[in-house]
Structures are given as structure tokens and as C-alpha cells.
Coordinates of C-alpha atoms and ligand atoms in Angstrom, one line a residue:
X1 CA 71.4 139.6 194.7
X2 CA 73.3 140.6 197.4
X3 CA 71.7 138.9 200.1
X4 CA 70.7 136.1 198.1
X5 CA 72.4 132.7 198.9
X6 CA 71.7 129.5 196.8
X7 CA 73.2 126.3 198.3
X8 CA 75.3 124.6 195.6
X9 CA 73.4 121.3 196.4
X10 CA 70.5 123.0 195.1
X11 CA 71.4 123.4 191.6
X12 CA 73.2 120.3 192.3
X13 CA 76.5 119.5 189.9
X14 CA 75.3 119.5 186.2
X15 CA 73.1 122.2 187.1
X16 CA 75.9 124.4 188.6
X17 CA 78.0 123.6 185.4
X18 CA 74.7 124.2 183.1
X19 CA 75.0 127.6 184.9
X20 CA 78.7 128.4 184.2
X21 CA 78.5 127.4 181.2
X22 CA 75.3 129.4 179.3
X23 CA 77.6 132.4 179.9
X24 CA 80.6 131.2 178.2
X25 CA 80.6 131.4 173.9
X26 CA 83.5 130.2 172.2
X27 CA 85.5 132.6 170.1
X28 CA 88.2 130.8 168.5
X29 CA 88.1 128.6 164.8
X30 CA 90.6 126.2 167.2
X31 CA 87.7 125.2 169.5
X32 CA 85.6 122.6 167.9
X33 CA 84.0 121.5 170.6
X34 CA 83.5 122.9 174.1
X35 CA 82.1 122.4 177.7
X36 CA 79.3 119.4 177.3
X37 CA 80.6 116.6 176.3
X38 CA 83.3 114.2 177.7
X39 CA 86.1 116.1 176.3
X40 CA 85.9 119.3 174.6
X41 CA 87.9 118.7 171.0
X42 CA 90.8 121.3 169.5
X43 CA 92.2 121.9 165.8
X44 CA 95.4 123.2 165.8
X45 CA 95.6 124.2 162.4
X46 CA 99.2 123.4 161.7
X47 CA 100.6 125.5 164.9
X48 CA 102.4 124.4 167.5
X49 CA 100.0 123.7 170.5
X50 CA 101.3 125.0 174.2
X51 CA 99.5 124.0 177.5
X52 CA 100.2 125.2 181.0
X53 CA 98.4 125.2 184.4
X54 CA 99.0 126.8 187.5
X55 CA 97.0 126.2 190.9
X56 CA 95.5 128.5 193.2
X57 CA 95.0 127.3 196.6
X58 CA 93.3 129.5 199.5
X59 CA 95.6 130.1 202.1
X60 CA 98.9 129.6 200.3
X61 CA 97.9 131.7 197.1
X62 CA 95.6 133.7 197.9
X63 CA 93.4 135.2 201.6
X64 CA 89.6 135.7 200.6
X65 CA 89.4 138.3 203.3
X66 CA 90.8 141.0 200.9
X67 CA 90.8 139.2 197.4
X68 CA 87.4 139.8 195.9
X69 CA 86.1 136.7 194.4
X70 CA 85.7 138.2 190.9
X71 CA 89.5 139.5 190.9
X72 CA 90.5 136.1 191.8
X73 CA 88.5 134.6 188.7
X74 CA 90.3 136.7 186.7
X75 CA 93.9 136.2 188.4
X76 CA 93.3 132.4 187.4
X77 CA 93.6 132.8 183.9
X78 CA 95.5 135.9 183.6
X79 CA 98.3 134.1 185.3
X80 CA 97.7 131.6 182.8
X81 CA 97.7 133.3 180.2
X82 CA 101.2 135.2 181.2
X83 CA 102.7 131.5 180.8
X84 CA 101.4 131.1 177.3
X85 CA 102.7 135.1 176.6
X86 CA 106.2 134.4 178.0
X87 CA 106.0 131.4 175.2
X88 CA 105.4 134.2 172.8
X89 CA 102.1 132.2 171.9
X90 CA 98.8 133.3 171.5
X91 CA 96.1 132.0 174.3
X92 CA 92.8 130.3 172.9
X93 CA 91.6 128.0 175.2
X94 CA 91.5 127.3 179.2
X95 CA 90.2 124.5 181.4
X96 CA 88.9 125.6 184.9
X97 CA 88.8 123.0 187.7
X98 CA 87.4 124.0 191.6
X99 CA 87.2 122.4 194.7
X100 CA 84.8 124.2 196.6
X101 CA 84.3 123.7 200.3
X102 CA 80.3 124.1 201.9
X103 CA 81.1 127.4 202.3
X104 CA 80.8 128.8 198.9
X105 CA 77.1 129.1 197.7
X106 CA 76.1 129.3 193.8
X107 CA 76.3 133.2 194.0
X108 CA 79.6 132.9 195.2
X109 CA 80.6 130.5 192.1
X110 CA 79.4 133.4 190.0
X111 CA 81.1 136.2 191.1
X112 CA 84.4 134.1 190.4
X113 CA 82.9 133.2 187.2
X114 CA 82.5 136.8 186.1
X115 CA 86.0 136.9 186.5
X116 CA 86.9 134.4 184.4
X117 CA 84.7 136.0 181.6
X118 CA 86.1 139.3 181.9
X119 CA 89.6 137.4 181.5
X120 CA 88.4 135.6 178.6
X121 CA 86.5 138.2 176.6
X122 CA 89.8 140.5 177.4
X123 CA 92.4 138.3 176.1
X124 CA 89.4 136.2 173.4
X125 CA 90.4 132.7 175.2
X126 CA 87.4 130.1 175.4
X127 CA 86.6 128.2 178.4
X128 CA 86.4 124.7 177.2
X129 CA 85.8 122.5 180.2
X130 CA 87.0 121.7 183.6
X131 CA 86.2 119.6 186.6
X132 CA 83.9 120.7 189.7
X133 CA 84.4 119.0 193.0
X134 CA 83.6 119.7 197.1
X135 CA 86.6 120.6 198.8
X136 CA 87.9 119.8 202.7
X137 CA 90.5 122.4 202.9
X138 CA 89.0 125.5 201.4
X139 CA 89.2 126.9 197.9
X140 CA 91.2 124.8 195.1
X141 CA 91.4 126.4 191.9
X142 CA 93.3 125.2 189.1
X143 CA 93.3 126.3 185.3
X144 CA 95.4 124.7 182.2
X145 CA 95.6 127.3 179.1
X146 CA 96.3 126.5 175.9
X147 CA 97.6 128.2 173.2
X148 CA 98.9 128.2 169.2
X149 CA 102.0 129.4 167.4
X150 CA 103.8 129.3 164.5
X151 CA 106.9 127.0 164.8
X152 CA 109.3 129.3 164.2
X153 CA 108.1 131.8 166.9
X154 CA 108.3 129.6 170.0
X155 CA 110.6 131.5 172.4
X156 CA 112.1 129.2 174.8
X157 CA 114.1 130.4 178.6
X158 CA 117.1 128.7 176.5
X159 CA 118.0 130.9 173.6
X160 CA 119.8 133.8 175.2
X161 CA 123.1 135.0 173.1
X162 CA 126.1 136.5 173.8
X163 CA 126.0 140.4 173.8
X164 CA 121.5 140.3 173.4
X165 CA 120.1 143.0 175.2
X166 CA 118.2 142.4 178.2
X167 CA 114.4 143.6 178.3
X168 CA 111.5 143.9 180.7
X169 CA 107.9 145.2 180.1
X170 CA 106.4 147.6 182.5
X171 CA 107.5 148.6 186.1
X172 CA 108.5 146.0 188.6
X173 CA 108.0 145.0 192.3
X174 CA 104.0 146.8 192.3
X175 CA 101.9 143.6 192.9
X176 CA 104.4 142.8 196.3
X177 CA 104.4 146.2 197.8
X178 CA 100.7 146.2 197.2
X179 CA 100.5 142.9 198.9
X180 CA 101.7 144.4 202.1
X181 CA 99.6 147.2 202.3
X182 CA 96.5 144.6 201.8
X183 CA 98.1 142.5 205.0
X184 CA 98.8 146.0 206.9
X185 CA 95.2 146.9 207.0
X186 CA 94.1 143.2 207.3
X187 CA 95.7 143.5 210.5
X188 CA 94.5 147.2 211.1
X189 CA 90.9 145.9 210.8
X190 CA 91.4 142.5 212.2
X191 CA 92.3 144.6 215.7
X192 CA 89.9 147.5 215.0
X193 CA 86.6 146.2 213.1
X194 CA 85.6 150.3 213.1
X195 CA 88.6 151.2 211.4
X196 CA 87.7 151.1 207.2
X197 CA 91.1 150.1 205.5
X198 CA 92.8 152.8 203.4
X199 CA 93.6 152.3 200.3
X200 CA 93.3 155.3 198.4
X201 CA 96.5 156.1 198.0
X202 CA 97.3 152.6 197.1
X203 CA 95.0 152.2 194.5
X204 CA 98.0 151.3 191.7
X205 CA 99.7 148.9 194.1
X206 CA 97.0 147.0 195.1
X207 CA 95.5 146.7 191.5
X208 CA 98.5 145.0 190.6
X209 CA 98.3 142.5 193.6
X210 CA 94.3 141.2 193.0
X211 CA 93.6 141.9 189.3
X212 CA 97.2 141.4 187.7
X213 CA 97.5 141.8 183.9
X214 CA 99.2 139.0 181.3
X215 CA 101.4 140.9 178.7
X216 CA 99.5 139.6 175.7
X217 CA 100.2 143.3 174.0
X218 CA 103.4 143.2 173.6
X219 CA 103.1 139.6 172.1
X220 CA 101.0 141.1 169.3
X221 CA 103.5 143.6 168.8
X222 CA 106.7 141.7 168.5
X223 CA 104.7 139.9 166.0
X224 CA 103.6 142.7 164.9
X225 CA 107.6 144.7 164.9
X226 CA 109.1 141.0 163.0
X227 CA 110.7 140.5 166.6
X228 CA 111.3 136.6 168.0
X229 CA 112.9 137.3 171.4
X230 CA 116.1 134.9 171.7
X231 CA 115.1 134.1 175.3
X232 CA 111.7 135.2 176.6
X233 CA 110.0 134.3 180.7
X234 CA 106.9 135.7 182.5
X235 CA 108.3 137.1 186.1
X236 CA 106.3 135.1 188.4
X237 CA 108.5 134.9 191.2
X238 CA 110.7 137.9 191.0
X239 CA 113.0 139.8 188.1
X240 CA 116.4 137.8 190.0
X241 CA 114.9 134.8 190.0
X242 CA 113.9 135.0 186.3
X243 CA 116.9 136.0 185.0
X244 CA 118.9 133.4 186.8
X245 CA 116.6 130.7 185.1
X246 CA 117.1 132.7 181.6
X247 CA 120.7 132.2 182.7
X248 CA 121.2 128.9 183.6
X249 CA 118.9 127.6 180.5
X250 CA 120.2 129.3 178.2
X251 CA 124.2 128.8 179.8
X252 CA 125.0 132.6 179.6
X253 CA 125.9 134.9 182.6
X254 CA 123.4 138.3 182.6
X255 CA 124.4 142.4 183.6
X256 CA 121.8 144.3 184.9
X257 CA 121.6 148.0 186.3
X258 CA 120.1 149.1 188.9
X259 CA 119.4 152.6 187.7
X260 CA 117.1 150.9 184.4
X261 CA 115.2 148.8 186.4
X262 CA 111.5 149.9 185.7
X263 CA 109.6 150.8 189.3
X264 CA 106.3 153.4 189.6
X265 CA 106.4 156.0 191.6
X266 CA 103.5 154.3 194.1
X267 CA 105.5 151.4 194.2
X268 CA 108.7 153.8 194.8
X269 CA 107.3 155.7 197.6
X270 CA 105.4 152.8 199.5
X271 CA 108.2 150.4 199.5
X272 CA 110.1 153.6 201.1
X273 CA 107.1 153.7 204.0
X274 CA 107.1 150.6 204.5
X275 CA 111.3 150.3 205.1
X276 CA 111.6 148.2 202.2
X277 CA 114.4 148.8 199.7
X278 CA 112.1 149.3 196.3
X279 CA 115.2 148.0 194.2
X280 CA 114.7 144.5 196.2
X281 CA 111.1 144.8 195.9
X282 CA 111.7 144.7 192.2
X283 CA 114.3 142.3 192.3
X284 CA 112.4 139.6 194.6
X285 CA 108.8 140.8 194.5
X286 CA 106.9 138.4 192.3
X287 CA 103.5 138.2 190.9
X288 CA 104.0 141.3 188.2
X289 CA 103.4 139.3 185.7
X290 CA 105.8 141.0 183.0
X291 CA 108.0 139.9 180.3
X292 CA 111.4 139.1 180.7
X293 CA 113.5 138.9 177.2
X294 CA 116.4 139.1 175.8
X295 CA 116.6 140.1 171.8
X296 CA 119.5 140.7 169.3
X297 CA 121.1 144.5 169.1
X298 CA 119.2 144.7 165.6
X299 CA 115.7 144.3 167.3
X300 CA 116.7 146.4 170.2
X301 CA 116.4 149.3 168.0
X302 CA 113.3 148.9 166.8
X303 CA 111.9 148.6 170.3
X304 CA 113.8 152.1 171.0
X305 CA 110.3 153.5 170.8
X306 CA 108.2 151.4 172.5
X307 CA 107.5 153.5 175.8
X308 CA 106.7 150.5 177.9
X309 CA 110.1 147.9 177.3
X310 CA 112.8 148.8 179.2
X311 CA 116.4 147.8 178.7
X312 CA 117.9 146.7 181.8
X313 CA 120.9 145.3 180.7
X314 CA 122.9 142.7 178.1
X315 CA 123.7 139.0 178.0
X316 CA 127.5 138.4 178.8
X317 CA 129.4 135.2 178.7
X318 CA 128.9 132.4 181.3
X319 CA 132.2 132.9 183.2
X320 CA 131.3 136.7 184.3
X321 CA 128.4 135.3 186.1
X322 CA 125.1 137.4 186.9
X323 CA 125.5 140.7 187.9
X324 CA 123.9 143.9 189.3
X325 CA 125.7 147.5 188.7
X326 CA 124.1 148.8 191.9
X327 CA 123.3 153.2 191.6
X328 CA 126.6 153.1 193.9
X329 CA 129.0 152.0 191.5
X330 CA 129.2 148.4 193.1
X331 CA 128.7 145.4 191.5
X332 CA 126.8 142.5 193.0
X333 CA 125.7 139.2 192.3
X334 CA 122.2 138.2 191.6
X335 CA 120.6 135.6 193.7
X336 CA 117.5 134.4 193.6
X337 CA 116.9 136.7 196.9
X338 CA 118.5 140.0 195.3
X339 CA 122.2 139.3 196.8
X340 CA 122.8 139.1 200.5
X341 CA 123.0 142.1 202.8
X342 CA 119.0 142.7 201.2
X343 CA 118.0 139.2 202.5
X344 CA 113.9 139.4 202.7
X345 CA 113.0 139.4 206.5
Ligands
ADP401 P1 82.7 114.1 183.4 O1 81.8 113.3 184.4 O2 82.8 113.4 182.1 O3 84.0 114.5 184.0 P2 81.5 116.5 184.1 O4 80.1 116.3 184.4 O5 82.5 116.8 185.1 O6 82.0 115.4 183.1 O7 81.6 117.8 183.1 C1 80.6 118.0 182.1 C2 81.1 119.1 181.2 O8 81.2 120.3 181.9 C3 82.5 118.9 180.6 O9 82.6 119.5 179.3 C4 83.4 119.6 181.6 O10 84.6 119.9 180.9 C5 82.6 120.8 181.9 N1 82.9 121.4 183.3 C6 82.8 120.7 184.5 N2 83.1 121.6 185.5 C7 83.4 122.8 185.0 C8 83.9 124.0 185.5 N3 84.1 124.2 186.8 N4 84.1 125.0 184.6 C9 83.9 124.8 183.3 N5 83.5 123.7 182.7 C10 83.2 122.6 183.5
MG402 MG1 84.2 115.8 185.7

């Protein structure tokens, strides 16, 4: 298998998709009709319907020389799926389009694809469909997800109240640390092919980076707890930059606290070897893929005992701005790149 390399323009395109395809069932009532025909056809059965896409390209998203293609399958539609999550919506179906340059061979397309399934099976989404193309500039990968819910559950960046208390899943600033431990030993190995990278120690970190996870847990179980978050958002880019579009939306100013915010220990003490402050690492790191929300004092307490949702902080009036109690007894302002004298290098 290994060795092994079938040209694409062997199978040629139906076949290739014939071959993605035998490995996929479908899962949900919603799917009618999936991969084969024209269009694959949906039933909503009375929910609201949510659709989202993000792109993938190699080179800006992504470096194949430490991303395995299977994590990268299942990157695609976890990130995906994190969208439909932060809509507090359930995930059932995702479209997977490629552009694949010469250099990618049949058993190439199938290691990404066992990536995909793994995503799918994990968080029961059916792959419906998607477009398959030849690609100039390298890898292209794009996925739409869609997903149901209940009217009265869509959670919006908008909703944010006065005096809500400010919540995050999980621990913070992992997947960017990680991401500069993969480019140290890129480098390491790029100028010393003998030296094996080291990763070990790293293992945490660097999971987070290639094989990120979407929240959908914590969907089920604010469904589960009677919860509707007021203001909910996945952090793709960074905990400042979320909050600041939770603020803006939803025209309320935000308090965080330094001391709450949520980082491992790995994450803690690599960010530390690598000179990087870990508070702006989980500030303006990106890619964690947790839940930003805000929810009333009422719900707050029944989330007391949920060991993995952190309060960070409370919703305040627009006029007091957004603001970080630093560990000092400071307070800054969040920007989008933590506030200044952290600027990223
Ligand atoms: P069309 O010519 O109508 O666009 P295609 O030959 O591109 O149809 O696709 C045939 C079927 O295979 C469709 O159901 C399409 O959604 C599906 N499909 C094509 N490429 C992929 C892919 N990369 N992953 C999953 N399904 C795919
Ligand atoms: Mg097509």
C-alpha cells in the first residue's frame, strides 16, 4: 500500500469519485439523496437549516510537509463543523470539493478521505457531494456543512446582555504553540535531514494544531442542561478577536481576567520555551476551535459543574469598552492582537 502509486488519470474522474464515494453511507433521516446524482436532495423537517464553508488552501492554510494527509481530511470538516456548533446547531451534512495538482495520486486522495470518514462517523455528518477538479497551485480544499435546529435555539454573535457571564470551553492558545514547534523542527530537519524531529513532549500541542476537535459535546449538553447561550462563536482566530466580534454584534463592551483564562500546562510551559507570553498565545492564538458564549447568571449555575467551561468574565455595558484584568492588577484593552506592548512579532 505504501509504495503503491495509482495515477489519478487512471481511475479517471467518475472513477475516482465512484471510489470516494463506496466508503461513505449516509446516516441522517435529513439526507434523501446523496453523492450520484446532479444534486444530492435534503428534508429539513421543520428546522432551521445552517450552511457554512471554509477553504483550505496549501501554502496559506496548511504545509504538507508536517500535516499528515489524513489529519488534514479530518481538519476540513471539523472546522466545519465548529461553525455549525458555535450556531448551536447540529451538523448532518457536508459537501467536499478538491483541486488537486499532478502531484497527488489516488492513494493520496484516500488517505485524505479517511479523514474525512473518521470526521463524519465521529460527529454522524453525511458526505453528500462535492466537486473534483486538477489544480495549478497545489492543494484546494473546500467543504460547506450543513446543519438543523430548532428555531428557537439558533444562537447568533448578536445576543449578548448586560451583566451575562462570559464562557469558554476547554484550554486556549494549544493548536498555535503547537504550530511553532511543527515549524521549529521543520527547520531543524530542513538544515539536518539526520536529525528526526521531537515531538514527544509535544504530543498535546501538536495534536491540537493537525487533528483539531469541533465542540459538538457541549452542544448536546446545553441542549441537554435547557441552556440557549445569549451570544455563542467558535474561536477560529483567537479568544480577543472573538470576543471583540461578540462585542461589536451584539453592542456590549466585555471584562475578562487573565487569571480564568483556560491554558494546559503543555501549552503553559512551551509557550514559556519558546519566549512567548502564554496569556497572548491564548489571547491571539487561533485555530482551537472552542466555544465562546455568553449565558444569563441563571444558566451559569447550572454550568458550575461542568469541568470543562470556564468563566472568564461578564458582559458590561458598551461605554466601558472591552477589557482585560491582567494577574497584575492592570487593566487593558482588548484588541484584536491582545493590546499593545504584546504585539505578535
Ligand atoms: P456534475 O458533473 O453534475 O458536477 P460530478 O461528476 O462532478 O457531477 O459529480 C457526480 C457526483 O459525485 C455528485 O453527486 C457530486 O456531488 C459527487 N462528487 C464529486 N466530487 C466529489 C468529491 N470530491 N467528494 C464527494 N463527492 C463528490
Ligand atoms: Mg462536478
Amino acid at each position: 500500500m505504501e509504495n503503491k502509486r495509482t495515477e489519478i488519470s487512471d481511475l479517471g474522474e467518475f472513477g475516482l469519485i465512484d471510489r470516494i464515494s463506496q466508503n461513505f453511507t449516509s446516516v441522517n433521516n435529513e439526507t434523501e439523496l446523496g453523492i450520484g446524482d446532479d444534486a444530492a436532495v435534503l428534508n429539513s423537517l421543520g428546522s432551521r437549516i445552517i450552511v457554512t464553508s471554509d477553504m483550505l488552501l496549501e501554502g496559506v492554510h496548511f504545509d504538507l510537509s508536517f500535516t499528515p494527509l489524513q489529519h488534514l481530511g479530518y481538519k476540513a470538516v471539523a472546522v466545519n463543523v465548529s461553525d455549525v456548533a458555535a450556531m448551536n446547531a447540529i451538523p448532518k451534512q457536508i459537501t467536499v470539493n478538491l483541486g488537486l495538482s499532478n502531484r497527488f495520486s489516488v492513494e493520496a486522495v484516500d488517505e485524505f478521505y479517511k479523514g474525512v470518514k473518521a470526521a463524519c462517523d465521529n460527529y454522524k455528518v453525511d458526505l453528500i457531494g462535492g466537486d473534483t477538479t486538477s489544480s495549478m497551485s497545489g492543494l484546494v480544499i473546500s467543504v460547506t456543512a450543513i446543519g438543523m435546529v430548532g428555531q428557537d435555539k439558533i444562537t447568533k454573535r448578536s445576543g449578548a446582555k448586560e451583566k451575562d457571564v462570559i464562557c469558554v470551553t476547554g484550554d486556549l492558545g494549544a493548536a498555535f504553540i503547537g504550530l511553532q514547534i511543527l515549524e521549529r523542527e521543520k527547520q531543524v530537519f530542513m538544515a539536518n535531514p539526520d536529525m528526526q524531529p521531537q515531538l514527544d513532549k509535544y504530543d498535546y500541542i501538536v495534536q491540537r494544531q493537525l487533528k483539531p476537535e469541533a465542540r459538538m459535546g457541549v452542544v448536546h449538553e446545553l441542549a441537554e442542561l435547557d441552556i440557549v447561550p445569549s451570544s455563542m462563536i467558535d474561536i477560529s482566530d483567537g479568544l480577543a478577536s472573538e470576543l471583540l466580534h461578540l462585542s461589536r454584534q451584539s453592542g456590549m463592551g466585555m471584562k475578562i481576567y487573565e487569571d480564568k483564562l483556560p491554558i494546559d500546562k503543555q501549552t503553559y510551559d512551551t509557550a514559556v520555551e519558546l519566549g512567548i507570553d502564554p496569556t497572548t498565545a491564548a489571547l491571539n492564538g487561533g485555530e482551537d476551535y472552542e466555544l465562546l458564549f455568553t449565558v444569563s447568571m441563571d444558566d451559569m449555575e447550572k454550568l458550575k459543574k461542568h469541568a470543562d467551561i470556564h468563566f472568564i468574565g461578564y458582559v458590561q455595558s458598551s461605554d466601558k469598552g472591552n477589557i482585560m484584568a491582567t494577574k497584575g492588577g492592570n487593566e487593558v484593552e482588548v484588541t484584536a492582537q491582545g493590546w499593545s506592548h504584546f504585539k505578535k512579532p
